[in-house]
Amino acid sequence: MSSDKATAPTLAQEGLDLQPHAFHLQLPPHHRTDSGVPYITIHAQRKARAIWKLVHSIELTEGLFLDSAADDNGDGLDVNNGVNGDGVNNGNNGDGVNGGDGGNNGVGKVVNKATTEEDDIDSDDEVDDEGEELLIEGGAGSVSLHALSKKCIRLHTQLTSLYSLKHNGISQFELAQIVLKVLTLLSATVVIEEDDGAVDNGSINGAVEKMVINDDGVEKKGRKVTICYDDMGGIIGGKFSHEEEEDSMLVRLNDGRRVMKNLVSNSSGGQNDAPMKDAAADDSATKQKQHLTILISEGNFNNTQSSNQRSTLQLATDFGLPYKTIDGMDPDQLQKRNELFGISGVRGNYPQVFLTRGEGEGEVNEFLGSCEWFENNAHELGERLAGGVKEEVVETTSVEQSTRVAQTSEELEEDLARPFALPNPARQALLSVVLLLLSKKGTWRSVSNAALFPEGDPSNKDRWMLLLKWRALLSMLLRTAPYLDEHKAGAPPMEASSMRSKILKSTVSLIRSCRCFFDQGVRPPGWKGGASIELDATARALWKMTETDLLYHTHSNSCFRAQIMLYLFHPSKCSSAYYLEVMPKWMESWRNVDRCPEYDYLWMVMFSRTRKYIHPRDHDWGALRRHLLTQCGYW
């Protein structure tokens, strides 16, 4: 340690490239180095680099879940879920930082401590190393999970303290990586299975299998642990220095996107825990001709089912999906209808969507789902139907490319039933971290879907954007609150109701903060990778998912749930053409429900968003004004 300190740069050398905050420059001369750099700026820069190292060190490993006692959720650890850092209890971490420090107090506490700053940072590194050793150990599962929770809480405390120092020594590119890393950890789920006599076989999907032998030398059932990550998004475009690339937590794919490295080595494909495979390794797989078979009834007098049939067929046409229909009322097709009823296990309910492989006698049908399932997953079926599908794995053009398999309703239920890998105190702390980062809206505006790219600006070729996937956040919300579906109930609670409430509120706030990063088809002018994306892609996909419930299932739980989903996930930045297209349908849905203030307020928010992107002369707002004046009488 002494040799490292001997070669360490001096305070004057450290402050050469720093740009102090205006508050720091107002400090008197004895609070500065000989070169005029405030001591507080150097301290904040050191703290920022220590935080970057701490983020790198937070990793989930299968060994954390192998021990039979690894059920400790970090009792006794708590963190205030607010983003202001007040009242944060970071346990006995040895960093001595209180998240409740105000901006001026934080400056006053450190300006006279230039001689001890190196010792403070060194002690932080020692704590990190100690926690890292605990995490690498495979045996003490409960201790390691406890240490992981403490690291997450410590990250929130240190980041809050850094913001109070009025200096951010973390670049925009590094902040985006931290957001992606934290979101990936928050999405992580774990599957623990018992396995007789299992040994560690280094399986491709990163699962760890271990044989357990008790004190008497008797073999017990081993436990196979698989950690699954959702693809939360990535970074597109941009040119970064060699140092930034070397220190990055991201890996660049063939299509130019940068995603978290663990998605390449252990991919869940957004919703699927099947490992990614190289297309070259699967060239021997037999490609079968595939299409959709949609079971309908031309003589259906049920208005809802008739509407669902039209919506399904129109959606299949819009996405260019090959399909054929089977009319359940046609006497010549009764045998085929009954065969499909037997596969799905559902009779008299239309439409039903099947995936058909092969032709003639070798035809095999797989039930996919009803109209609701098809509306949520139709956009993913194009690649699967194009061929190259072998059982559950979709062929990719490269081993780095993210894969995602269209799931049946049973697979989706199983996927959403997987528990989160992180203990609740760690989740609570990381949610506070990402909310704190995203609360600084000015930092993110240039890389969001609201970014402006002036024509002819030479800097456009180096611009980049942060894109997050709304479906991954939707899965996170449904795992956090499964009771959003009135037919589902979550697992028995293992923690206090106050903590569950904080986590749910933070998850909702996170989704609202992420809306400006959903993919709306906007790309930097220098972007040349990947396939073309339609404008307003996320908004259109979300409206298709909720349209049926909002227009035809009024006065039901599904209608109000769809309205909440639209409110939470719908991006504000949409084209005026999109808003002009959907506003008449929104108005129809609003009028279908009378005297419900909560429903009215949500629609008022949605129309307030549209008002910012539509010219007053392009739309007649008189109908909306009259409806508001009519409704306000009972508010």
XYZ file of C-alpha atoms in Angstrom:
635
model
C 0.000 0.000 0.000
C 2.873 2.360 0.825
C 4.493 1.830 -2.573
C 1.183 2.661 -4.265
C 0.878 5.854 -2.292
C 4.468 6.771 -3.185
C 3.656 6.684 -6.882
C 0.213 8.281 -6.527
C -0.278 11.668 -8.206
C -0.208 14.784 -6.084
C -3.298 16.868 -5.398
C -2.170 19.435 -7.938
C -1.771 16.746 -10.598
C -5.181 15.255 -9.833
C -6.881 18.605 -10.266
C -5.383 19.501 -13.636
C -8.292 18.260 -15.780
C -11.122 18.900 -13.306
C -13.780 21.541 -13.822
C -14.978 22.727 -10.400
C -18.612 23.587 -9.789
C -19.435 27.283 -9.372
C -20.141 26.680 -5.676
C -16.642 25.260 -5.226
C -15.034 28.294 -6.857
C -16.622 30.559 -4.258
C -14.591 28.944 -1.470
C -11.758 31.012 0.054
C -8.158 30.464 -1.147
C -7.091 28.233 1.760
C -9.629 25.647 0.556
C -7.740 25.232 -2.730
C -4.519 23.665 -3.949
C -1.589 25.746 -5.149
C -2.931 25.445 -8.687
C -6.308 26.865 -7.589
C -8.391 23.643 -7.664
C -10.729 23.315 -4.640
C -9.986 20.374 -2.358
C -13.682 19.497 -2.398
C -13.559 19.011 -6.188
C -10.681 16.555 -5.886
C -12.455 14.720 -3.071
C -15.650 14.460 -5.127
C -13.704 13.176 -8.137
C -12.105 10.440 -6.012
C -15.469 9.492 -4.595
C -16.937 9.298 -8.114
C -14.238 6.878 -9.272
C -14.744 4.771 -6.118
C -18.474 4.588 -6.941
C -17.653 3.418 -10.470
C -15.504 0.623 -9.011
C -18.286 -0.278 -6.580
C -20.790 -0.641 -9.447
C -18.364 -2.966 -11.238
C -18.073 -5.152 -8.143
C -21.811 -5.796 -7.686
C -22.470 -9.132 -9.365
C -24.973 -11.938 -8.927
C -23.490 -15.428 -8.881
C -25.150 -18.817 -8.649
C -23.049 -19.676 -5.615
C -25.034 -17.183 -3.546
C -28.066 -19.486 -3.686
C -26.475 -22.902 -3.214
C -26.281 -23.034 0.562
C -29.420 -24.356 2.238
C -29.349 -21.399 4.605
C -29.346 -18.887 1.758
C -32.797 -17.635 2.598
C -31.579 -14.543 4.411
C -33.097 -11.430 2.896
C -30.789 -9.131 4.779
C -32.964 -8.539 7.826
C -31.957 -5.419 9.656
C -30.936 -3.593 6.470
C -33.135 -0.718 5.493
C -32.903 2.252 3.214
C -35.159 5.226 2.729
C -36.719 4.862 -0.690
C -36.686 8.564 -1.421
C -34.186 9.984 -3.864
C -32.990 12.798 -1.598
C -30.805 10.520 0.472
C -32.242 11.549 3.846
C -32.535 8.911 6.514
C -30.394 6.315 4.747
C -29.050 3.625 7.038
C -26.226 1.872 5.242
C -25.420 -0.656 7.958
C -21.934 -1.009 9.350
C -20.110 -0.407 6.072
C -17.253 1.652 7.364
C -17.621 4.463 4.856
C -18.753 7.034 7.352
C -20.995 8.796 4.861
C -24.480 9.904 5.808
C -26.815 10.253 2.850
C -28.626 13.120 4.563
C -25.805 15.628 4.138
C -26.983 18.791 2.515
C -25.078 20.457 -0.298
C -23.393 23.208 1.739
C -22.815 20.972 4.758
C -21.154 18.389 2.550
C -18.758 21.040 1.286
C -17.971 22.370 4.733
C -17.170 18.934 6.165
C -14.412 18.081 3.731
C -12.709 21.287 2.665
C -10.171 21.033 5.501
C -9.497 17.286 5.149
C -7.182 17.183 2.147
C -4.543 15.279 4.110
C -6.875 12.398 4.985
C -8.738 12.034 1.690
C -6.436 9.311 0.387
C -6.932 7.304 3.581
C -10.704 7.632 3.238
C -10.682 6.316 -0.311
C -8.294 3.517 0.634
C -10.593 2.443 3.447
C -13.487 2.408 0.996
C -11.498 0.130 -1.299
C -10.699 -2.210 1.595
C -14.389 -2.546 2.402
C -15.102 -3.249 -1.273
C -12.414 -5.929 -1.382
C -13.759 -7.566 1.754
C -17.289 -7.638 0.361
C -16.006 -8.948 -2.946
C -14.318 -11.863 -1.201
C -17.577 -12.722 0.533
C -19.433 -12.654 -2.757
C -16.914 -14.869 -4.509
C -17.129 -17.500 -1.793
C -19.668 -20.088 -2.844
C -20.377 -21.699 0.492
C -21.709 -19.071 2.867
C -24.818 -18.201 0.969
C -26.581 -16.140 3.625
C -23.441 -14.146 4.448
C -22.835 -13.432 0.764
C -26.409 -12.310 0.139
C -26.130 -10.079 3.172
C -22.889 -8.603 1.836
C -24.486 -8.070 -1.575
C -27.376 -6.175 0.031
C -24.921 -4.013 1.952
C -23.068 -3.195 -1.255
C -26.293 -2.092 -2.959
C -27.262 0.077 -0.002
C -23.765 1.509 0.140
C -23.940 2.393 -3.559
C -27.093 4.418 -2.940
C -25.535 6.176 0.051
C -22.304 7.030 -1.749
C -24.104 8.275 -4.860
C -26.394 10.488 -2.788
C -23.350 11.880 -0.981
C -21.613 12.566 -4.315
C -24.604 14.521 -5.608
C -24.606 16.609 -2.425
C -21.018 17.658 -3.202
C -22.188 19.511 -6.335
C -19.739 17.658 -8.566
C -20.346 14.659 -10.755
C -17.131 12.944 -11.776
C -19.029 10.252 -13.692
C -19.451 10.780 -17.435
C -22.775 10.549 -19.239
C -21.684 7.289 -20.901
C -20.781 5.818 -17.493
C -24.094 6.963 -16.004
C -25.943 5.171 -18.814
C -23.972 2.003 -18.063
C -24.848 2.258 -14.381
C -28.542 2.586 -15.270
C -28.374 -0.495 -17.516
C -26.425 -2.462 -14.903
C -28.874 -1.600 -12.110
C -31.939 -2.343 -14.264
C -30.449 -5.691 -15.305
C -29.839 -6.609 -11.660
C -33.384 -5.551 -10.749
C -34.804 -7.756 -13.506
C -32.774 -10.823 -12.501
C -34.793 -13.878 -11.482
C -33.592 -17.169 -10.054
C -34.649 -20.771 -10.600
C -33.547 -23.318 -7.988
C -34.149 -26.988 -8.778
C -33.239 -30.178 -6.961
C -31.098 -32.662 -8.864
C -29.968 -36.118 -7.750
C -26.222 -36.491 -7.736
C -25.630 -33.426 -9.844
C -22.134 -32.133 -10.403
C -20.810 -28.913 -11.805
C -20.798 -29.433 -15.547
C -20.208 -25.889 -16.726
C -23.495 -25.763 -18.606
C -23.847 -23.213 -21.354
C -26.599 -21.184 -19.711
C -24.462 -20.387 -16.678
C -26.341 -22.622 -14.229
C -24.403 -24.097 -11.321
C -25.116 -27.636 -10.215
C -23.720 -28.927 -6.981
C -23.840 -32.174 -5.035
C -24.449 -31.771 -1.315
C -22.749 -34.168 1.133
C -23.673 -33.972 4.792
C -21.393 -34.504 7.812
C -21.956 -38.277 7.739
C -20.711 -38.511 4.169
C -24.168 -39.259 2.776
C -24.978 -37.741 -0.589
C -28.052 -35.571 -0.769
C -29.878 -34.067 -3.661
C -27.926 -31.326 -5.352
C -29.354 -27.949 -6.272
C -29.247 -26.530 -9.755
C -29.352 -22.740 -9.804
C -30.043 -20.638 -12.876
C -30.027 -16.835 -12.863
C -32.045 -15.308 -15.710
C -31.718 -11.711 -16.876
C -34.177 -9.704 -18.943
C -32.788 -7.623 -21.794
C -33.482 -4.112 -20.490
C -32.089 -2.324 -23.540
C -28.784 -0.815 -24.582
C -26.913 2.041 -26.216
C -26.912 2.721 -29.949
C -24.532 4.902 -31.890
C -21.722 7.018 -30.531
C -17.940 6.997 -30.702
C -16.044 6.470 -27.476
C -12.394 6.613 -26.531
C -10.256 3.518 -26.130
C -10.162 4.033 -22.349
C -13.960 4.226 -22.182
C -14.331 1.055 -24.247
C -11.814 -0.832 -22.109
C -13.519 0.155 -18.846
C -17.028 -0.395 -20.208
C -19.517 -2.904 -18.743
C -21.105 -3.245 -22.193
C -20.310 -5.380 -25.220
C -20.963 -4.307 -28.784
C -23.118 -6.561 -30.960
C -22.878 -7.017 -34.707
C -25.831 -4.702 -35.265
C -24.036 -1.886 -33.437
C -25.966 -2.004 -30.157
C -24.141 -2.098 -26.847
C -25.748 -4.288 -24.173
C -24.731 -5.678 -20.784
C -22.114 -8.423 -21.031
C -24.114 -10.882 -18.925
C -26.874 -10.824 -21.563
C -24.436 -12.343 -24.036
C -23.003 -15.013 -21.737
C -26.289 -15.796 -19.952
C -29.252 -14.472 -21.859
C -32.870 -14.643 -20.935
C -33.748 -13.054 -24.234
C -35.991 -10.575 -22.493
C -38.438 -13.243 -21.370
C -36.707 -16.549 -21.988
C -34.032 -18.415 -20.065
C -32.882 -20.545 -23.006
C -29.185 -19.962 -23.811
C -28.221 -18.156 -26.974
C -26.668 -20.337 -29.630
C -24.620 -19.570 -32.674
C -26.488 -20.039 -35.922
C -23.535 -21.941 -37.310
C -23.926 -24.542 -34.589
C -27.552 -25.114 -35.545
C -27.154 -25.289 -39.307
C -27.979 -28.983 -39.161
C -31.405 -28.297 -37.664
C -34.280 -29.135 -39.965
C -36.190 -26.061 -41.022
C -39.872 -26.714 -41.447
C -42.386 -24.589 -43.227
C -44.527 -22.776 -40.669
C -47.634 -20.642 -40.622
C -50.391 -19.603 -38.261
C -53.744 -21.339 -38.110
C -56.481 -19.080 -36.730
C -59.671 -20.807 -35.611
C -62.690 -18.503 -36.083
C -66.445 -18.728 -36.414
C -68.127 -16.864 -39.277
C -71.537 -17.276 -37.646
C -70.480 -15.978 -34.236
C -73.175 -13.753 -32.678
C -71.034 -12.803 -29.685
C -70.029 -9.187 -30.371
C -66.850 -9.413 -28.299
C -65.640 -12.572 -30.018
C -66.520 -11.171 -33.458
C -64.526 -8.040 -32.682
C -61.613 -10.112 -31.430
C -61.664 -12.167 -34.645
C -61.491 -9.060 -36.820
C -58.711 -7.606 -34.660
C -56.651 -10.804 -34.831
C -56.958 -11.189 -38.581
C -56.170 -7.512 -39.156
C -53.134 -7.724 -36.883
C -51.811 -10.790 -38.707
C -52.212 -8.926 -41.997
C -50.516 -5.778 -40.672
C -47.468 -7.748 -39.511
C -47.329 -9.799 -42.712
C -47.699 -13.110 -40.885
C -48.624 -16.118 -43.047
C -51.878 -17.648 -41.829
C -54.916 -19.661 -42.799
C -58.307 -19.683 -41.123
C -60.461 -22.575 -39.988
C -64.185 -21.772 -39.794
C -65.684 -23.606 -36.846
C -69.179 -23.289 -38.392
C -68.194 -24.926 -41.670
C -69.458 -28.559 -41.679
C -66.536 -29.586 -43.892
C -64.067 -28.386 -41.252
C -65.728 -29.819 -38.127
C -63.126 -32.570 -37.779
C -60.283 -30.063 -37.978
C -62.098 -27.761 -35.530
C -62.528 -30.554 -32.982
C -58.885 -31.508 -33.385
C -57.822 -27.931 -32.609
C -60.258 -27.778 -29.664
C -58.573 -30.892 -28.285
C -55.117 -29.289 -28.566
C -56.115 -26.007 -26.909
C -58.457 -27.509 -24.334
C -60.868 -24.605 -24.961
C -64.202 -25.001 -26.768
C -66.581 -22.363 -28.100
C -64.194 -19.430 -27.598
C -62.928 -17.641 -30.705
C -60.428 -16.804 -32.070
C -57.723 -19.325 -31.193
C -54.235 -19.005 -32.662
C -52.054 -22.027 -33.449
C -48.541 -22.422 -34.817
C -48.586 -25.034 -37.597
C -45.422 -26.853 -38.676
C -45.266 -29.043 -41.765
C -48.053 -29.960 -44.163
C -50.490 -32.781 -44.812
C -50.204 -35.827 -42.568
C -47.009 -34.511 -40.989
C -48.726 -31.320 -39.825
C -48.171 -30.449 -36.151
C -50.208 -27.741 -34.385
C -49.145 -25.905 -31.235
C -51.654 -23.754 -29.362
C -50.297 -20.244 -28.820
C -53.163 -18.371 -27.243
C -56.275 -16.275 -27.695
C -56.750 -12.792 -29.137
C -55.244 -11.133 -26.055
C -52.079 -13.224 -26.288
C -51.776 -12.541 -30.017
C -52.088 -8.781 -29.562
C -49.213 -8.841 -27.054
C -46.913 -11.145 -29.037
C -47.734 -10.772 -32.741
C -44.767 -8.463 -33.317
C -42.372 -11.245 -32.240
C -43.738 -14.006 -34.479
C -42.273 -12.752 -37.759
C -38.762 -14.069 -37.131
C -40.086 -17.313 -35.710
C -42.300 -17.985 -38.717
C -39.509 -17.128 -41.160
C -37.992 -20.549 -40.493
C -34.956 -21.664 -38.570
C -36.977 -22.401 -35.454
C -36.011 -25.548 -33.660
C -38.143 -26.288 -30.625
C -37.570 -23.379 -28.212
C -34.474 -21.690 -29.680
C -34.699 -19.023 -32.358
C -31.750 -18.988 -34.734
C -29.677 -15.839 -34.667
C -27.327 -14.331 -37.186
C -24.624 -14.106 -34.528
C -23.910 -15.498 -31.087
C -24.027 -11.992 -29.655
C -27.505 -11.197 -30.920
C -30.282 -11.254 -28.364
C -32.932 -13.917 -28.948
C -36.496 -13.902 -27.868
C -39.022 -16.665 -28.291
C -42.721 -16.136 -28.566
C -44.178 -17.846 -25.543
C -47.358 -19.733 -24.943
C -49.553 -18.551 -22.122
C -48.279 -21.376 -19.897
C -44.651 -20.425 -20.526
C -45.414 -16.788 -19.838
C -47.099 -17.650 -16.538
C -44.111 -19.770 -15.550
C -41.744 -16.972 -16.497
C -43.601 -14.357 -14.444
C -43.805 -16.733 -11.472
C -40.018 -16.823 -11.068
C -38.909 -14.931 -7.952
C -36.503 -12.016 -8.063
C -32.890 -12.966 -7.400
C -32.058 -9.919 -5.283
C -33.191 -9.693 -1.650
C -35.732 -6.968 -0.987
C -33.331 -4.584 0.815
C -30.993 -4.746 -2.188
C -33.886 -4.151 -4.600
C -35.064 -1.214 -2.556
C -31.591 0.336 -2.580
C -31.029 -0.184 -6.313
C -34.443 1.256 -7.149
C -33.438 4.357 -5.186
C -30.152 4.481 -7.121
C -31.742 4.438 -10.568
C -34.464 6.899 -9.519
C -31.782 9.270 -8.254
C -29.870 9.016 -11.535
C -32.928 9.492 -13.759
C -34.207 12.416 -11.685
C -31.494 14.619 -13.253
C -33.465 15.116 -16.461
C -31.072 17.633 -17.973
C -28.325 15.014 -18.027
C -30.388 12.624 -20.142
C -32.244 14.866 -22.574
C -29.619 14.575 -25.343
C -29.747 10.737 -25.309
C -33.514 10.261 -24.849
C -36.245 9.829 -27.456
C -36.860 13.584 -27.130
C -33.340 14.412 -28.371
C -32.988 16.920 -31.212
C -30.553 16.392 -34.076
C -30.082 19.717 -35.935
C -29.661 19.154 -39.646
C -26.110 19.710 -40.805
C -24.602 19.580 -37.315
C -21.229 17.766 -37.694
C -21.457 16.404 -34.139
C -24.494 14.276 -35.053
C -22.315 11.436 -36.333
C -20.916 10.948 -32.820
C -24.240 11.148 -30.993
C -25.693 8.148 -29.157
C -28.966 7.213 -27.499
C -30.046 5.118 -24.528
C -32.932 2.782 -25.402
C -34.837 0.815 -22.739
C -37.366 -1.962 -23.387
C -40.816 -1.336 -21.995
C -41.857 -4.996 -22.047
C -39.025 -5.888 -19.676
C -40.241 -3.188 -17.273
C -43.789 -4.516 -17.633
C -42.570 -7.979 -16.617
C -40.832 -6.420 -13.610
C -44.073 -4.702 -12.588
C -46.129 -7.900 -12.949
C -43.618 -9.845 -10.858
C -43.682 -7.118 -8.210
C -47.496 -6.906 -8.134
C -48.988 -10.112 -9.614
C -52.383 -9.158 -8.211
C -52.764 -6.599 -11.020
C -54.411 -9.569 -12.677
C -57.510 -10.179 -10.558
C -57.227 -13.918 -11.240
C -53.700 -14.167 -9.798
C -52.271 -14.016 -6.315
C -48.643 -13.586 -5.365
C -46.609 -15.776 -3.055
C -47.150 -15.354 0.697
C -45.285 -12.201 1.781
C -41.983 -12.782 3.563
C -41.343 -9.135 4.416
C -43.135 -6.193 6.007
C -45.996 -4.620 4.101
C -44.268 -1.236 4.325
C -41.257 -2.548 2.391
C -43.464 -4.164 -0.253
C -45.338 -0.887 -0.614
C -42.105 1.098 -1.007
C -40.785 -1.286 -3.642
C -44.033 -1.131 -5.615
C -44.160 2.675 -5.488
C -40.524 2.883 -6.547
C -41.130 0.468 -9.427
C -44.028 2.612 -10.672
C -41.880 5.750 -10.379
C -39.099 3.976 -12.261
C -41.413 3.141 -15.169
C -42.580 6.739 -15.398
C -38.968 7.944 -15.379
C -38.020 5.504 -18.159
C -40.743 6.558 -20.616
C -38.412 9.011 -22.334
C -36.019 6.150 -23.218
C -38.505 3.804 -24.897
C -37.816 3.118 -28.557
C -39.915 5.471 -30.685
C -38.037 4.853 -33.918
C -35.745 7.864 -33.464
C -32.114 7.217 -34.408
C -28.994 9.425 -34.413
C -28.157 10.628 -37.954
C -24.916 8.639 -37.881
C -26.632 5.360 -36.985
C -26.359 2.735 -39.728
C -26.869 -0.530 -37.858
C -29.910 -2.723 -37.355
C -33.198 -2.949 -39.178
C -35.431 0.042 -39.803
C -37.872 0.806 -37.012
C -41.285 2.332 -37.534
C -41.941 5.731 -36.067
C -43.770 5.688 -32.709
C -42.971 1.970 -32.375
C -43.471 1.714 -28.610
C -46.616 3.861 -28.568
C -48.246 1.830 -31.330
C -47.370 -1.521 -29.719
C -48.730 -0.325 -26.380
C -51.966 0.969 -27.907
C -52.520 -2.313 -29.739
C -52.082 -4.150 -26.447
C -54.657 -2.014 -24.618
C -57.074 -0.978 -27.382
C -59.496 -3.915 -27.100
C -59.862 -3.616 -23.337
C -60.354 0.146 -23.447
C -62.932 0.130 -26.239
C -64.868 -3.104 -25.721
C -64.325 -4.252 -22.100
C -65.561 -1.145 -20.352
C -66.733 -1.294 -16.727
C -64.362 -4.188 -16.042
C -61.047 -4.650 -14.279
C -59.301 -5.180 -17.601
C -60.427 -1.754 -18.839
C -59.038 0.108 -15.842
C -55.864 -1.987 -15.862
C -55.341 -1.142 -19.544
C -55.783 2.556 -18.808
C -53.152 2.406 -16.056
C -50.740 0.579 -18.384
C -51.290 3.250 -21.046
C -50.695 6.012 -18.502
C -47.514 4.438 -17.100
C -45.787 3.229 -20.272
C -46.981 5.495 -23.100
C -44.121 7.786 -24.248
C -44.939 11.485 -24.328
C -42.833 12.188 -27.418
C -44.917 10.893 -30.337
C -45.519 12.219 -33.813
C -48.526 14.457 -34.396
C -49.770 11.964 -37.019
C -49.933 9.220 -34.391
C -51.776 11.401 -31.901
C -54.280 12.551 -34.517
C -54.892 8.897 -35.396
C -55.571 7.632 -31.865
C -57.257 10.642 -30.239
C -60.774 9.841 -31.573
C -60.484 6.324 -30.124
C -59.188 7.695 -26.824
C -62.158 10.054 -26.688
C -64.543 7.166 -27.361
C -62.999 5.118 -24.565
C -63.211 8.049 -22.152
C -66.900 8.586 -22.872
C -67.717 4.918 -22.324
C -67.166 5.259 -18.545
C -69.238 7.821 -16.632
C -68.611 9.451 -13.270
C -65.255 7.952 -12.360
C -62.856 10.729 -11.269
C -59.753 8.508 -11.298
C -60.488 7.381 -14.856
C -61.126 10.984 -15.898
C -57.872 12.240 -14.405
C -55.802 9.599 -16.200
C -57.349 10.537 -19.529
C -56.768 14.215 -18.798
C -53.071 13.429 -18.359
C -52.985 11.545 -21.655
C -54.637 14.401 -23.562
C -52.320 16.895 -21.866
C -49.395 14.983 -23.360
C -50.918 15.112 -26.832
C -51.489 18.876 -26.584
C -47.727 19.488 -26.596
C -47.207 17.834 -29.996
C -50.286 18.873 -32.012
C -50.685 22.241 -33.638
C -53.903 23.994 -32.528
C -55.097 24.246 -36.131
C -54.686 20.504 -36.786
C -57.351 19.335 -34.359
C -60.725 20.556 -33.138
C -60.457 20.642 -29.341
C -64.097 21.644 -28.922
C -65.277 18.082 -28.212
C -62.698 17.693 -25.456
C -63.604 21.056 -23.956
C -67.320 20.220 -23.890
C -66.607 16.835 -22.298
C -64.469 18.442 -19.601
C -67.155 21.020 -18.802
C -69.743 18.244 -18.579
C -67.637 16.055 -16.305
C -66.379 18.757 -13.958
C -69.854 19.169 -12.488
C -69.407 16.158 -10.191
C -65.634 16.340 -9.501
